[in-house]
């Protein structure tokens, strides 16, 4: 178990749970970041933030502070 | 021509026609579909009170039926966290003044990721509107080996499903037919059933609203109130924050008691429902085909190579703007100058009309048109960058640079463009979909040092810095002036976000759209629209202001001013050239060009000094005294509020050299160097020169930018931007002068 912000390039896993402040949880889920979904880290931007992740069907950029709310299981 | 006007007029919102809303996630091809459906019969504007673009147009569904189509901002859900998402909710619940509830909602979905797109469709259908589902990007799905059983999906959902490829115009006739049919027989989508606890919680909210005589909400609105903690609906019902928290918390506790997590229950249940619906609808290839986009993406988002490509692309864009726009701007300038001369000669016998037409009207129109090349070129590139999907990558690469001050990576391109000219920068902020970031970007964009400030820097650095300190320091000062705006702008962005908008950090989650081949026609079409937009809105304002400023600098114009100036001039000229005054008078009579030229410049200078503008300059000079400005500089500053480049010609006039000077004129540089205060000390010292430059770097002396800000963000924000920049510029100039003088005294 880890959180998405701690994952390295090319690591992948499945989303176990999402816990973000306020409406962010619902927003992330509406965008397809659901428990059970596969994620893979594609890379990190030149200045160290945000990160680029691959989901099934789309790729997304999110900041580490947002990635922190996603728990990932290998 | 008249047909064009006619059809544009028809595009206004007309109650009799069918209202259709286009809704979908970002990058699903909504705008492409909108363009194909409406053709040239479309208009853009803003939604009242928010910086969210409103696009609508007319489409004929068949021989007898027309529809007004509204292209809504892209959104992922109806949670309405940001103002552009809120617009979608407001349109769907009929809360936008001047618009009716839509009769039909066309939900545009992406065939390559259908399940996720159905999430929004399911929310929209819940509002009760008649829904048509357009599954776009069918060609992209096919090339990935994805096939979709549209018929099965349509049966399961009980709504019409139209497979479509908007960019090639496929499926649009079917869509028109489906819209008409969905209007005549409203559709009712099979949607998920909420568990009992959700019904009880919304019923509780409904009763609380009724008990406190607050506004009634529809059942789908009650759901939003229950599920979305920052729901936009909250500020419509008139509950106090405490009341709101109490009732919503109570309702959410009811969910907790039924073992439902109020934050996740909606997406979990919706997706579970959709998973059932989608069974066997989409067939994925057994082996996932790697798309060409993935390897391109690896390069373009690479920590090192991605940056190199990005820098090269930006360089290319701005190189094209500079080299491409330059000759066009010169040509425009030349054309208007030529026009002014021709018209001027025709009107020679009516000096006032001549001055109004030449210096007011023609110069004013020319001052508007001159910006067009930059706007057109920049928007052409922005369209291409957006449509290919690259803009999202650029935002990803640059985000960190801006995240600390509450902006995000999408501000990069508008701010960079503002170094060429703030007008396309402010207009380009439309690519930022978070309205608060967009507004902040618009407010700070004019602080970037645009190319119109360059002549001022060149004049003052060339006259005062370079001769004293050499070219290396001169170049450093020039660079520093360009950096100044940026260095001040970002903390101001932070300040606006904290103090005015009271946001700490807004989340920035950006989907990277697949790379797509852009449609050249669409790019040209958008470029043309932006140019037209600019000419129509900014043009009228700027023209009006040009005439006002012209009048202020022209009136009053008494004969005696010229006569008096001529007497003074003859005495001075005679003394300077060791001639008798009679001889000078004879030379003038005989039309000696050298003498009359100088005399005319002196008379022009005297007129300006006597004009309302000149008097204002003298009156407000004490205000600028702490920055070391004399009245001539002050008049120059006032005259250049409409357009900062005017300072050069105004200084030319006040220094009796005529308006035909430029930043490298020996005459102007010489006069400024030898200008003295009555006590004999020089007017322009290094601190004064720096203070003038700082003032120009920070002040919003550009009516065109102001007009565009008014149009993009509202006049209130334009006024705010103007005020804060003027105050900032004054403080900056005073600070520079005082500190500079203090250092000078120490040395
Ligand atoms: N391959 C393909 N590209 C499309 C289709 N529809 C739109 N596009 C492209 O997708 C990109 C985004 O489209 P746009 O209309 O701006 O999306 P919006 O954000 O939903 O308004 C543009 O480059 C379009 O040319 C389609 O059906 N197939």
Short mmCIF file of C-alpha atoms and ligand atoms in Angstrom, two decimals, chain B residues 25-32 136-140 164-167 387-388 516-519 526, ligand 1:
data_model
loop_
_atom_site.label_atom_id
_atom_site.label_comp_id
_atom_site.label_asym_id
_atom_site.label_seq_id
_atom_site.Cartn_x
_atom_site.Cartn_y
_atom_site.Cartn_z
CA UNK B 25 -16.46 16.47 -21.13
CA UNK B 26 -13.67 18.68 -22.48
CA UNK B 27 -12.09 17.62 -25.78
CA UNK B 28 -14.90 15.44 -27.00
CA UNK B 29 -15.31 17.44 -30.19
CA UNK B 30 -18.23 19.53 -28.97
CA UNK B 31 -16.95 22.70 -30.59
CA UNK B 32 -16.24 20.87 -33.80
CA UNK B 136 -18.12 11.16 -31.26
CA UNK B 137 -14.57 10.26 -32.33
CA UNK B 138 -15.80 7.01 -33.85
CA UNK B 139 -12.86 7.06 -36.25
CA UNK B 140 -10.37 7.25 -33.38
CA UNK B 164 -20.51 10.45 -35.08
CA UNK B 165 -17.25 11.75 -36.46
CA UNK B 166 -17.67 15.48 -36.16
CA UNK B 167 -14.38 16.45 -37.76
CA UNK B 387 -6.52 21.18 -31.37
CA UNK B 388 -3.48 18.95 -31.66
CA UNK B 516 -5.21 14.76 -33.22
CA UNK B 517 -4.62 16.21 -36.63
CA UNK B 518 -5.99 19.75 -36.41
CA UNK B 519 -8.51 21.02 -38.85
CA UNK B 526 -11.36 30.80 -34.99
N1 LIG C 1 -10.33 12.14 -35.16
C1 LIG C 1 -11.33 12.95 -34.78
N2 LIG C 1 -11.03 14.14 -34.28
C2 LIG C 1 -12.05 14.95 -33.90
C3 LIG C 1 -13.40 14.57 -34.03
N3 LIG C 1 -14.16 15.57 -33.56
C4 LIG C 1 -13.32 16.54 -33.15
N4 LIG C 1 -12.03 16.16 -33.35
C5 LIG C 1 -10.83 16.91 -33.01
O1 LIG C 1 -10.71 16.90 -31.60
C6 LIG C 1 -10.08 18.10 -31.14
C7 LIG C 1 -10.90 18.74 -30.03
O2 LIG C 1 -12.15 19.10 -30.53
P1 LIG C 1 -13.01 20.31 -29.93
O3 LIG C 1 -14.20 20.43 -30.81
O4 LIG C 1 -12.18 21.51 -29.74
O5 LIG C 1 -13.42 19.69 -28.52
P2 LIG C 1 -14.25 20.34 -27.32
O6 LIG C 1 -13.24 20.66 -26.27
O7 LIG C 1 -15.16 19.25 -26.86
O8 LIG C 1 -14.98 21.52 -27.83
C8 LIG C 1 -9.91 18.96 -32.38
O9 LIG C 1 -8.59 18.81 -32.82
C9 LIG C 1 -10.88 18.38 -33.38
O10 LIG C 1 -10.44 18.59 -34.70
C10 LIG C 1 -13.68 13.28 -34.59
O11 LIG C 1 -14.82 12.86 -34.71
N5 LIG C 1 -12.61 12.53 -34.94
#
